[in-house]
Coordinates of C-alpha atoms in Angstrom, one line a residue:
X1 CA 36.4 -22.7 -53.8
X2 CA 37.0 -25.9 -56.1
X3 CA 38.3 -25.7 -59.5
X4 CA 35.1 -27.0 -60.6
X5 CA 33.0 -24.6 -59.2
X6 CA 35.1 -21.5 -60.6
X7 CA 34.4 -23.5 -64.0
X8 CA 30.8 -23.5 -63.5
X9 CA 30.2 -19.9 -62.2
X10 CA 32.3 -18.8 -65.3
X11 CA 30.5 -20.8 -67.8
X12 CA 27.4 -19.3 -65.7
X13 CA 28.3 -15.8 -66.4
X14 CA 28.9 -16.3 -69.6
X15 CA 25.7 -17.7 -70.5
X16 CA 24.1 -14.6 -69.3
X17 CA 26.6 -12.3 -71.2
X18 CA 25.6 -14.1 -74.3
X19 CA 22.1 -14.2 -73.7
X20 CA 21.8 -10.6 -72.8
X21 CA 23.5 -9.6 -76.2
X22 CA 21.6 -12.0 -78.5
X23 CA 18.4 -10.7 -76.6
X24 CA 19.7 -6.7 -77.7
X25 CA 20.4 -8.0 -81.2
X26 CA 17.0 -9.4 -81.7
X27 CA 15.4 -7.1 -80.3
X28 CA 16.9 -4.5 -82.9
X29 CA 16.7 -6.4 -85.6
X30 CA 12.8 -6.8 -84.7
X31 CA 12.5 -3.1 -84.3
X32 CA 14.6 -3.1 -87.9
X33 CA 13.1 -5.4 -89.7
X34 CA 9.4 -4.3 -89.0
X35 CA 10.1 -1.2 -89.8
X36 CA 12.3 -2.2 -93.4
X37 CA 10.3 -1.8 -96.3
X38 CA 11.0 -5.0 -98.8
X39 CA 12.5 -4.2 -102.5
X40 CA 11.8 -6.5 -105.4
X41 CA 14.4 -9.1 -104.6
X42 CA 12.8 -9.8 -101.1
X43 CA 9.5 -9.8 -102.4
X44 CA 9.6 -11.6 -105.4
X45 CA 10.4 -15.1 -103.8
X46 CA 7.2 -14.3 -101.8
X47 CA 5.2 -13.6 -104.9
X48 CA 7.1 -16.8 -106.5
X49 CA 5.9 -19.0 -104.1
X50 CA 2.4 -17.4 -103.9
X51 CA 1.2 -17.4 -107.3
X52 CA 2.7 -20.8 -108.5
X53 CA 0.0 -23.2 -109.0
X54 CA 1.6 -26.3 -107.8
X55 CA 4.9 -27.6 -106.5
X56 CA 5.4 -28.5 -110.4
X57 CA 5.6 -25.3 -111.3
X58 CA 7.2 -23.8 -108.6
X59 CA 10.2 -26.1 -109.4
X60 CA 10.2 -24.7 -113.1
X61 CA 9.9 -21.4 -112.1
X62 CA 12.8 -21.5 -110.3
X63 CA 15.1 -22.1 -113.1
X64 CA 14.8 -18.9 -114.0
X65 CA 16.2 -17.4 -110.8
X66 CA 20.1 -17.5 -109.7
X67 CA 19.1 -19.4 -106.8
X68 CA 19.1 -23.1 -105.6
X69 CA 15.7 -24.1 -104.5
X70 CA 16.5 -24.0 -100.5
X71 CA 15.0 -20.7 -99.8
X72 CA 11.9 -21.2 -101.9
X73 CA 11.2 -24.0 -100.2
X74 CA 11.0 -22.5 -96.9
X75 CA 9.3 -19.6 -97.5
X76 CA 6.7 -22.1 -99.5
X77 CA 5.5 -23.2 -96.5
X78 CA 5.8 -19.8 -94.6
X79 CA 3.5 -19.0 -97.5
X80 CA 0.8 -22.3 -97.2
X81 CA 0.4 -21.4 -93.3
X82 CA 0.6 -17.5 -92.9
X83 CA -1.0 -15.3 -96.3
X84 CA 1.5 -12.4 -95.4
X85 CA 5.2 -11.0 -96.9
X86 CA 5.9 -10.1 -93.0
X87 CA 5.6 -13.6 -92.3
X88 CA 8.9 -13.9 -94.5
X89 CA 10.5 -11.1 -92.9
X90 CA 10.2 -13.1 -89.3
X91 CA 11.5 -16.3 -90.2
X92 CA 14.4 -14.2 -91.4
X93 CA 14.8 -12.7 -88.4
X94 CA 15.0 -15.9 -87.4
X95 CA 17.5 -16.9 -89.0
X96 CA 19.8 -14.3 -88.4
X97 CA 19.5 -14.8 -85.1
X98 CA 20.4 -17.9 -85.3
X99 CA 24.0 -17.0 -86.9
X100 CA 24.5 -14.5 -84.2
X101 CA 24.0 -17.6 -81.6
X102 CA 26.5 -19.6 -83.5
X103 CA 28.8 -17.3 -83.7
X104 CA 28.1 -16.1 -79.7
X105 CA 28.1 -19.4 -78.4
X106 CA 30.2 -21.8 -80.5
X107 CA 33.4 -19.5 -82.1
X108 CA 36.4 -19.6 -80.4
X109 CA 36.8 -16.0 -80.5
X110 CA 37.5 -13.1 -78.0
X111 CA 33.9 -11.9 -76.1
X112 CA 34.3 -8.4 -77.6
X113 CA 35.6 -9.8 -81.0
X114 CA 32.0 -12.2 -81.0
X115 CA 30.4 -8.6 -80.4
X116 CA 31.7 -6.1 -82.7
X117 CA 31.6 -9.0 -85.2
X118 CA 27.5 -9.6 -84.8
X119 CA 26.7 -6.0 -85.1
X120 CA 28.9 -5.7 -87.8
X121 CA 27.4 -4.4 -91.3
X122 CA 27.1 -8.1 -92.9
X123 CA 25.8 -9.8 -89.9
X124 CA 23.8 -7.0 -88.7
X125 CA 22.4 -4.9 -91.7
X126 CA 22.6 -7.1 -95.1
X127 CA 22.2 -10.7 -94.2
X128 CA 19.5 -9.8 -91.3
X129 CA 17.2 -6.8 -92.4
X130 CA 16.7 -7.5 -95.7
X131 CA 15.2 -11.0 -96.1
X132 CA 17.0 -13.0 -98.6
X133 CA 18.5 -16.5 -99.2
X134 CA 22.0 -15.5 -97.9
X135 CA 21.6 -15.9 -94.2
X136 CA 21.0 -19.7 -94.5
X137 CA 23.8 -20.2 -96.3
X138 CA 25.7 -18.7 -92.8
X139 CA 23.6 -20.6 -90.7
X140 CA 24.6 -23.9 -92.2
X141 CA 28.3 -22.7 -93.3
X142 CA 29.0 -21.9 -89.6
X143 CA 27.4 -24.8 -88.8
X144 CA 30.3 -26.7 -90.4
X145 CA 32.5 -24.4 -88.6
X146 CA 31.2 -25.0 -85.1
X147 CA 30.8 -28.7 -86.3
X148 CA 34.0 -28.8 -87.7
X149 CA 35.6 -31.4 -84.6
X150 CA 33.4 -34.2 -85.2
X151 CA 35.3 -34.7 -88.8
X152 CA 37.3 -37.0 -86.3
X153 CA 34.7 -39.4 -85.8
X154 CA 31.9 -39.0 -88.7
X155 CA 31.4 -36.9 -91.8
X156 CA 27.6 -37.5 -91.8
X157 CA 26.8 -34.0 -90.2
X158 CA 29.3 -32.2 -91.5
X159 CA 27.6 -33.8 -95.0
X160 CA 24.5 -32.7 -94.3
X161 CA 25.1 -29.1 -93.3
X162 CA 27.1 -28.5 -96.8
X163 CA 24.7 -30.2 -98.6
X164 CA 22.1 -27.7 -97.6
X165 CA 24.6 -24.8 -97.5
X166 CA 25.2 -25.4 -100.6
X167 CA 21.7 -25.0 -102.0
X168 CA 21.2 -21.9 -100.2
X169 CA 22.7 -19.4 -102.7
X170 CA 25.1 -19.5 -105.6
X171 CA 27.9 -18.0 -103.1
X172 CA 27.6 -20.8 -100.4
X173 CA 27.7 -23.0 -102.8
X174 CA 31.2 -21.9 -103.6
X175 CA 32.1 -21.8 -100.0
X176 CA 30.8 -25.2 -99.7
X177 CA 32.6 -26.6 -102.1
X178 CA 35.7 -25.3 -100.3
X179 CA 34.6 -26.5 -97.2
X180 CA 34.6 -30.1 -99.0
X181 CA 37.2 -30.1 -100.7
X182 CA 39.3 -29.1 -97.5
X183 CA 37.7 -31.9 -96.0
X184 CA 39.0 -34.3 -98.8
X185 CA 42.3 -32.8 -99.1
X186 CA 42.7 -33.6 -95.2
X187 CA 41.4 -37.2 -95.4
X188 CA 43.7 -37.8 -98.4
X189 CA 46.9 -36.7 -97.0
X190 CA 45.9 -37.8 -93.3
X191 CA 49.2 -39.8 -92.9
X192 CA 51.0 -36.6 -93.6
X193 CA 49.3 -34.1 -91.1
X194 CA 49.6 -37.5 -88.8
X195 CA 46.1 -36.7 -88.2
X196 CA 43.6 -40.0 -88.5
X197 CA 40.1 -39.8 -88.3
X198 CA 38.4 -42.7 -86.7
X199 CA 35.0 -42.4 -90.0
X200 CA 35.6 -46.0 -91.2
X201 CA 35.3 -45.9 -94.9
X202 CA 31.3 -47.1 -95.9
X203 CA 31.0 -42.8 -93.7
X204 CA 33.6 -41.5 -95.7
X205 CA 31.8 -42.8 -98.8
X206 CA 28.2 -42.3 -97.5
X207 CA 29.3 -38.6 -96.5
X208 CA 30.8 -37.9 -100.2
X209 CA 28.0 -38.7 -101.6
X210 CA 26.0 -36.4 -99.9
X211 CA 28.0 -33.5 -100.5
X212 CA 28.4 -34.4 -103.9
X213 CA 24.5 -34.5 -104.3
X214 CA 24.1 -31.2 -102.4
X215 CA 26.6 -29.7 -105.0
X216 CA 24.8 -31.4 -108.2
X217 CA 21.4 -30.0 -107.4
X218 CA 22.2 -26.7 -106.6
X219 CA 24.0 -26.4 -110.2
X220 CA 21.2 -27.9 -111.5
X221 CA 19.0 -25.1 -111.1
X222 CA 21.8 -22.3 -111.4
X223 CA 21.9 -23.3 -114.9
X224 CA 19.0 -21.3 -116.5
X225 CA 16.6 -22.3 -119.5
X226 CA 17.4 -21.0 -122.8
X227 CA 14.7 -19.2 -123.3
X228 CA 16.0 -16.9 -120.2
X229 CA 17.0 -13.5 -121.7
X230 CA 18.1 -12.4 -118.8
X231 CA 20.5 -14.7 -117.4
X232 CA 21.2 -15.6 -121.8
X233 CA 21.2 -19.3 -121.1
X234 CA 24.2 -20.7 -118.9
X235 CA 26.7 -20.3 -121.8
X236 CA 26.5 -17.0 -122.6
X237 CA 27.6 -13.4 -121.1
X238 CA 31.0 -14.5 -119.7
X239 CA 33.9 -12.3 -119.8
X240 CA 36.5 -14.8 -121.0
X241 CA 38.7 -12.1 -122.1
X242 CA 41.6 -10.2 -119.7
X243 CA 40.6 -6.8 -119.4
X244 CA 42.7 -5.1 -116.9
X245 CA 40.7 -2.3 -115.7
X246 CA 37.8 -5.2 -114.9
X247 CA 40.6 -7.6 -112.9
X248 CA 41.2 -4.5 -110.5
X249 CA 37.5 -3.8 -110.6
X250 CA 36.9 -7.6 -109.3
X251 CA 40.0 -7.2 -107.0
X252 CA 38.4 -4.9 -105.8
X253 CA 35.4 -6.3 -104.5
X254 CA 37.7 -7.7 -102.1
X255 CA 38.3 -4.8 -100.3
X256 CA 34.6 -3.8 -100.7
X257 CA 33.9 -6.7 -98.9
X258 CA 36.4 -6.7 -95.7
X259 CA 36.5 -2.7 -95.8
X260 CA 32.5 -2.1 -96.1
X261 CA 32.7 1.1 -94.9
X262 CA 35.0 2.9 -97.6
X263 CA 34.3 1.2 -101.1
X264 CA 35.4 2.0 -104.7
X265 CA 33.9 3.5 -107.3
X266 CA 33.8 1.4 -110.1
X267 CA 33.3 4.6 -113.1
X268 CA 36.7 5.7 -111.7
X269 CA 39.9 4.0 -113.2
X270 CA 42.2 4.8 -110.1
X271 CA 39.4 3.9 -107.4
X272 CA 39.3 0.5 -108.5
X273 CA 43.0 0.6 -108.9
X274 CA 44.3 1.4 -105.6
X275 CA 41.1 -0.1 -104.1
X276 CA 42.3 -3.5 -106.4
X277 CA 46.1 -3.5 -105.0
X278 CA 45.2 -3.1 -101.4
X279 CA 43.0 -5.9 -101.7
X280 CA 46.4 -7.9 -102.6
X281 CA 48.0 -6.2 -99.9
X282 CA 45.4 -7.6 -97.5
X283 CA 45.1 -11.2 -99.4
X284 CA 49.1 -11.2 -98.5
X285 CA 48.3 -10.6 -95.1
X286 CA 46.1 -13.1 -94.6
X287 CA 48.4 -15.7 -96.4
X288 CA 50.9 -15.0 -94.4
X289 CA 49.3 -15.5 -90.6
X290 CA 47.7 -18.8 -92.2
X291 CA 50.8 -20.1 -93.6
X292 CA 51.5 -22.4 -90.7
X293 CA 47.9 -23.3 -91.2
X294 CA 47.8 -25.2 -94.8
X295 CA 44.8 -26.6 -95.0
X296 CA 42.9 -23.4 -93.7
X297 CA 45.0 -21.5 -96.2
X298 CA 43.9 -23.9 -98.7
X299 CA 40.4 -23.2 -98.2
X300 CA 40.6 -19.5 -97.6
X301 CA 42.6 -19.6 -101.4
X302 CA 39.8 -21.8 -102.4
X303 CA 36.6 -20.2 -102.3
X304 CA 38.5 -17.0 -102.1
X305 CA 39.6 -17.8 -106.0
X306 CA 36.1 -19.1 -106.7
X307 CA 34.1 -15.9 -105.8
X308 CA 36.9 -13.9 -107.5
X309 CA 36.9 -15.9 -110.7
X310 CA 33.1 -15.7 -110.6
X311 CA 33.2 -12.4 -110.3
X312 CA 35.3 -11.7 -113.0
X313 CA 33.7 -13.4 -115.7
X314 CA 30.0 -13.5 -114.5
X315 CA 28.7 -10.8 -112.5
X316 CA 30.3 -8.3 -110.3
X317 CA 27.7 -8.1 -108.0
X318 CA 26.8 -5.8 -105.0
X319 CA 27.6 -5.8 -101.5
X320 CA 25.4 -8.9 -100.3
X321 CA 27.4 -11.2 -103.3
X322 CA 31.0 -10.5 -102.5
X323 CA 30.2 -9.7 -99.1
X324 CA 31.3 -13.5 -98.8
X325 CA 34.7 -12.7 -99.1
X326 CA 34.5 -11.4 -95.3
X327 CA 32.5 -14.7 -94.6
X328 CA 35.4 -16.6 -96.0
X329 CA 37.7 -14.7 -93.7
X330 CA 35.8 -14.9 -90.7
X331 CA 35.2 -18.9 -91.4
X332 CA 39.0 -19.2 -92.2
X333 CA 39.7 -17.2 -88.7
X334 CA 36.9 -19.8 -86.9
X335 CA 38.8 -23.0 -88.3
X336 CA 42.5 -22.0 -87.6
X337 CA 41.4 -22.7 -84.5
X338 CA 41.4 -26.5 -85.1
X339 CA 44.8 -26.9 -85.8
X340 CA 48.1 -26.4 -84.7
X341 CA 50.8 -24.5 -86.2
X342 CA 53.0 -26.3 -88.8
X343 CA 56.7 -25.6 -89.6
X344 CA 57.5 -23.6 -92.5
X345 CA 58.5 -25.4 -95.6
X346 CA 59.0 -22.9 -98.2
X347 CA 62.4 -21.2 -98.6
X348 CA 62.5 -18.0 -96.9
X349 CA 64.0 -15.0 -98.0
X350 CA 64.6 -11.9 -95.8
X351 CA 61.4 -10.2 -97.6
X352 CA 59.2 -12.4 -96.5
X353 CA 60.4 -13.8 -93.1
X354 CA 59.6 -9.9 -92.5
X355 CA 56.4 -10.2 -94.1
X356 CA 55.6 -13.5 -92.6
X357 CA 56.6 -12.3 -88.9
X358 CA 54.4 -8.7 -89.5
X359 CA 51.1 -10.5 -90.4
X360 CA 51.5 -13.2 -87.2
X361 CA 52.3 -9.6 -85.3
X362 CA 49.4 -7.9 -86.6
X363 CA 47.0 -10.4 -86.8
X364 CA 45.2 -9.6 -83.5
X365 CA 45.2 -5.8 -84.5
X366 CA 44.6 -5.5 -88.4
X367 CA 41.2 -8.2 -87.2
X368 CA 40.0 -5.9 -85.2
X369 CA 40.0 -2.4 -87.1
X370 CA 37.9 -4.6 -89.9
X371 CA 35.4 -5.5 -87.2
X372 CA 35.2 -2.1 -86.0
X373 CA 35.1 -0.8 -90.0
X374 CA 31.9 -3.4 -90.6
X375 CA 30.7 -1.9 -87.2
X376 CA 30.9 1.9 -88.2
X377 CA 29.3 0.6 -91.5
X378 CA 26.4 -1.7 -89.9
X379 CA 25.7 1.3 -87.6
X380 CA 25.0 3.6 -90.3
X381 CA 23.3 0.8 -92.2
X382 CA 20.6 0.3 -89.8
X383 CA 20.3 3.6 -89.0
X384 CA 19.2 4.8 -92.2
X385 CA 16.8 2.3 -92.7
X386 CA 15.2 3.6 -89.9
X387 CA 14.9 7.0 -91.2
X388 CA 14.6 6.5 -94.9
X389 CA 12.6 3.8 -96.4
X390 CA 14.5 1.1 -98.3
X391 CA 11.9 1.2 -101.3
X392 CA 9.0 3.2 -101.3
X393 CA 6.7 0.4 -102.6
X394 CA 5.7 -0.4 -98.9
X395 CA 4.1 3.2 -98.8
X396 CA 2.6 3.6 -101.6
X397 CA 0.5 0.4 -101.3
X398 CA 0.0 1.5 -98.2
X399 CA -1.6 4.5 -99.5
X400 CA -3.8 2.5 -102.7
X401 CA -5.2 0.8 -99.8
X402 CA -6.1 3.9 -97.4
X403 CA -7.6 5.7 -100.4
X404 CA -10.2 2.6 -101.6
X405 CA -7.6 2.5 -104.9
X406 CA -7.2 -1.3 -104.2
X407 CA -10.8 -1.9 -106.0
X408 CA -9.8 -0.4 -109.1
X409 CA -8.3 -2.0 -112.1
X410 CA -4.8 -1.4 -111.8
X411 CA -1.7 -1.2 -114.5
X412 CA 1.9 -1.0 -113.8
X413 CA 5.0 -0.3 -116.0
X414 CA 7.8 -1.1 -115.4
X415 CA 7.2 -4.3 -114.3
X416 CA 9.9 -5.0 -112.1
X417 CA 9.8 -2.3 -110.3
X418 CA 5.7 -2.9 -109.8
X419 CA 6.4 -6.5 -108.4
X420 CA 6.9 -5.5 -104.6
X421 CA 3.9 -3.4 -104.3
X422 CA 2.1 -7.0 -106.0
X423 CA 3.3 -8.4 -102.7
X424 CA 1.7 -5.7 -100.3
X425 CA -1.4 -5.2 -102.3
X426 CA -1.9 -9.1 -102.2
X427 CA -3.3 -9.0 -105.7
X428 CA -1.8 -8.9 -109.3
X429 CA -1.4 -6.2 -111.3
X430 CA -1.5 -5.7 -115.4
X431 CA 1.8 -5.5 -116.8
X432 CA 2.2 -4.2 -120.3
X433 CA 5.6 -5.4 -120.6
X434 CA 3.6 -8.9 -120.7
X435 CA 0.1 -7.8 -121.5
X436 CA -1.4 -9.4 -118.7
X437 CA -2.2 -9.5 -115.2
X438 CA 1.2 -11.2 -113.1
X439 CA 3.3 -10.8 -110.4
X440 CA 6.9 -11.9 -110.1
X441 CA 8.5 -11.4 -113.5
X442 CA 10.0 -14.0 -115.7
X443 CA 12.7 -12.7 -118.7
X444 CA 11.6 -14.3 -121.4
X445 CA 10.8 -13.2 -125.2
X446 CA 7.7 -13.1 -124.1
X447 CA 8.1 -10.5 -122.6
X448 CA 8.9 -6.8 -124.3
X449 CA 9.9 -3.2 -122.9
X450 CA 7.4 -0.7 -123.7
X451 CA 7.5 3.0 -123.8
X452 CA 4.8 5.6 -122.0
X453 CA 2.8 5.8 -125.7
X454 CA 2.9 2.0 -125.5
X455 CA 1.4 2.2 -121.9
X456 CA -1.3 4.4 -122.7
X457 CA -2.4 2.6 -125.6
X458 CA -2.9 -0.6 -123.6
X459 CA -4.8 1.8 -121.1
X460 CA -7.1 3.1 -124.0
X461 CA -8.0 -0.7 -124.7
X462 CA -8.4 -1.8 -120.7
X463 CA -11.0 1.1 -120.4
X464 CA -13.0 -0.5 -123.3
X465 CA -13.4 -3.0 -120.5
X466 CA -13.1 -0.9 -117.1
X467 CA -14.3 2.5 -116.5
X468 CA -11.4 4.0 -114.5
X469 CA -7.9 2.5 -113.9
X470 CA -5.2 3.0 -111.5
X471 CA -2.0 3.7 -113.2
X472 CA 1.1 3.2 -111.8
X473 CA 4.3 4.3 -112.7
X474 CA 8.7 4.6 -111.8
X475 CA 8.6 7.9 -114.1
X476 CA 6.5 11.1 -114.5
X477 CA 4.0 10.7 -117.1
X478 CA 4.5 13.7 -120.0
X479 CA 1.8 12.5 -122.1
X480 CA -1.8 13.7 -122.7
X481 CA -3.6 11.9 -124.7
X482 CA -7.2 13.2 -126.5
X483 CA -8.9 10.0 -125.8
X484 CA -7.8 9.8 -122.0
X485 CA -8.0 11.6 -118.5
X486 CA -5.4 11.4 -116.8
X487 CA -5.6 12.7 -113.1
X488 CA -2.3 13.2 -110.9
X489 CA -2.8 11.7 -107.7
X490 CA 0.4 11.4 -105.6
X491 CA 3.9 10.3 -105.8
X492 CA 6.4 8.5 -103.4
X493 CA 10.0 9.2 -103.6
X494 CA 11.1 8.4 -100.5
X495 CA 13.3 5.0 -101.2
X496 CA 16.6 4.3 -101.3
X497 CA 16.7 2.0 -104.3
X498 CA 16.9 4.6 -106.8
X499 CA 14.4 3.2 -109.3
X500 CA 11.6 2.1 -106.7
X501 CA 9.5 5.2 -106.6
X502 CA 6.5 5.1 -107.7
X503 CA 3.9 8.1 -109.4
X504 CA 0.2 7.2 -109.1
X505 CA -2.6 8.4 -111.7
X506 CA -6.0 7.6 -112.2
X507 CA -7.5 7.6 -116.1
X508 CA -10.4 7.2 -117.2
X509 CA -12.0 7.2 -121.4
X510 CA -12.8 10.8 -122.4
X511 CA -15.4 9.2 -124.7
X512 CA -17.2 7.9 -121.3
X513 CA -17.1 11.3 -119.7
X514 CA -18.9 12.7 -122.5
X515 CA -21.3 10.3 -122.9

């Protein structure tokens, strides 16, 4: 047999590997995803984009979100052509699909390493299931990875791709801005990797500008109005102070992130603190087999540092924020690739030529038990979603519907929690945080938290207006006021997003019943 036709029945096989296993992952994530019942951050880009009257207001409504406007923007359209959340939910599906093709197709890792890592618990569970802006900032950041060789010849699409990467979320953007800069750094100091790319300078120039754009939008709708009480208007509610205990708690993320299985505790002092130091102990590691890569080391230090610093003096965030810190690995992993190994030119000392020759040793090894970790953890992940519901707004509008409640007037406090069940009733509800009928909330002063006597008296008015109204709240109602009746109907606890479950109650004027 020819050497060409060994080539070709290889490359045939594994076509069909990869097909069968990006066929079994969306497949899954169908089953997943149809089954997941959407929380508030989901849903409230859907209810966004729905009730905005205009593209006008859209784009002033999303200054008050800690997003860039790329995600809007899709699910806008999503939204013009098909009335439903689920619609949302697909494209997302989509979309994560789509990273598990990059990274089956286009990474230059091991067959089983491509596996484990697609069905780990980022790829898998948090940046497929629940439908959010993260995945397109993978698609597009792994874009640049799988893109990454052209850099030889233009930088128009590697451009491009950050420049929409970086108005995904807040955390690509940081990535993207690695990406860049690594990009710059290299083209800089060309002569001295004796590395040339053949961009003439008007691409060079066209490309930076590009970038630079991508990177000036997205900050200019990450920076919040002032009016935002949430958010406090972009100069205020940083930690600009050292605080110890919070530097290990933000170290810590680190380890959340690669480690998602076993993750610290942040009301315990020692959790975060040995959870903090191994999170050194693995930064070291990965310094050390990157070494004789620079520029991917300068990179990983990069955006690394970025999402750290962020962290630190921002917001600490939850899994699906420093989960980039794995991203970051996994990208840095992707491009060492790229390049060949350089010769050492720090001074060595015995320490660390030890250190140095166990993380090239290990590399292979330590990689894998974190893809089997986010394995373990994407496992359980999905699995529970399957058997318990994510929030338990999906049910209980299910039920308002079933029972004929949909026709009735209907109140919701808290707010917030209220806004998902908006999205599956397909209607607006009274909120009397706001005093009016809405949707998505905004945090503004004008808007004000009210307590259950506060609730009830904006009932007692409504039903000056309405003979009965559905009352929805997150919390068992204690109160019985003279003037109202007040009938239990059901409750939903079933969610795991603690303050998602809803009790249901219809009232009606005890003056009317009377009469």
């Amino acid at each position: 047999m020819k050497i060409s036709q060994i080539f070709t029945q290889y490359s045939s096989q594994n076509t069909i590997f990869e097909i069968i296993i990006l066929f079994l992952f969306f497949i899954l994530g169908l089953i997943g995803i149809l089954n997941h019942a959407m929380w508030r951050d989901e849903m409230t880009i859907w209810l966004i984009v729905r009730d905005s009257q205009s593209w006008g207001e859209l784009l002033q409504i999303i200054h008050y979100e800690p997003h860039p406007v790329l995600w809007y923007f899709c699910v806008a359209i999503l939204q013009k052509f098909i009335g439903y959340p689920v619609s949302m939910q697909l494209f997302h599906l989509l979309l994560g699909t789509g990273v598990a093709a990059l990274i089956l197709i286009k990474s230059p890792f091991t067959r089983w390493q491509k596996v484990v890592l697609i069905f780990g618990y980022l790829f898998f569970y948090e940046y497929f299931l629940i439908s959010r802006n993260y995945s397109l900032g993978l698609l597009f950041g792994f874009g640049v990875c799988a893109l990454w060789e052209t850099r030889k010849h233009t930088y128009i699409k590697l451009a491009f791709l950050l420049f929409f990467m970086a108005n995904s979320s807040a955390y690509s953007l940081f990535i993207a801005i690695a990406l860049g800069f690594t990009l710059i750094l290299e083209n800089l100091l060309q002569n001295s990797w004796h590395y040339h790319t053949k961009a003439s300078l008007k691409n060079y120039c066209l490309s930076l500008i590009i970038f630079l754009s991508g990177i000036g939008l997205a900050i200019a709708f990450l920076i919040p109005p002032a009016d935002n009480i949430e958010n406090g208007g972009f100069s205020q509610g940083w930690r600009l102070t050292f605080e110890l205990r919070h530097f290990f708690t933000t170290l810590a993320r680190l380890w959340n992130s690669y480690i998602a299985i076993i993750v610290a505790g942040d009301s315990k002092y020692y959790s975060v603190l040995i959870c903090g130091t191994l999170s050194l102990v693995l930064m070291l590691w990965v310094i050390g087999f990157l070494l004789k890569k620079p520029l991917v080391l300068f990179f990983y230090l990069i955006a690394t540092t970025e999402i750290f610093l962020f962290t630190y003096v921002k917001y600490l965030g939850a899994q699906r924020h420093f989960g980039h810190l794995f991203i970051v690995l996994i990208m840095a992993l992707w491009l060492s690739h790229y390049y060949r190994d350089w010769p050492l030119i720090l001074k060595q000392t015995k320490f660390s030529r030890k250190w140095f020759n166990f993380s090239n040793r290990s590399k292979k090894a330590l990689v894998m038990v974190l893809l089997y970790l986010q394995l373990i953890a994407g496992i359980v992940a999905y699995s529970r979603d399957l058997m318990l519901p994510f929030s338990a707004s999906r049910a209980t509008a299910e039920y308002i519907s079933q029972q004929g409640l949909n026709d009735l007037f209907i109140v919701g406090s808290q707010d917030v929690i209220m806004s998902p069940i908006s999205g599956y009733l397909r209607r607006k509800i009274y909120y009397p945080e706001s005093q009016a009928l809405g949707s998505f909330v905004l945090f503004t002063n004008r808007r004000q938290e009210v307590n259950p006597e506060e609730v009830l008296r904006q009932v007692g008015e409504l039903l000056k207006i309405h003979d009965s109204i559905l009352l929805i709240l997150n919390y068992p109602l204690e109160l019985s006021p003279t003037n109202l009746k007040i009938e239990f109907l059901a409750k939903f606890q079933k969610g795991l997003i603690y303050d998602e479950k809803y009790h249901l109650y219809r009232v009606e004027s005890s003056d009317t019943l009377t009469k």
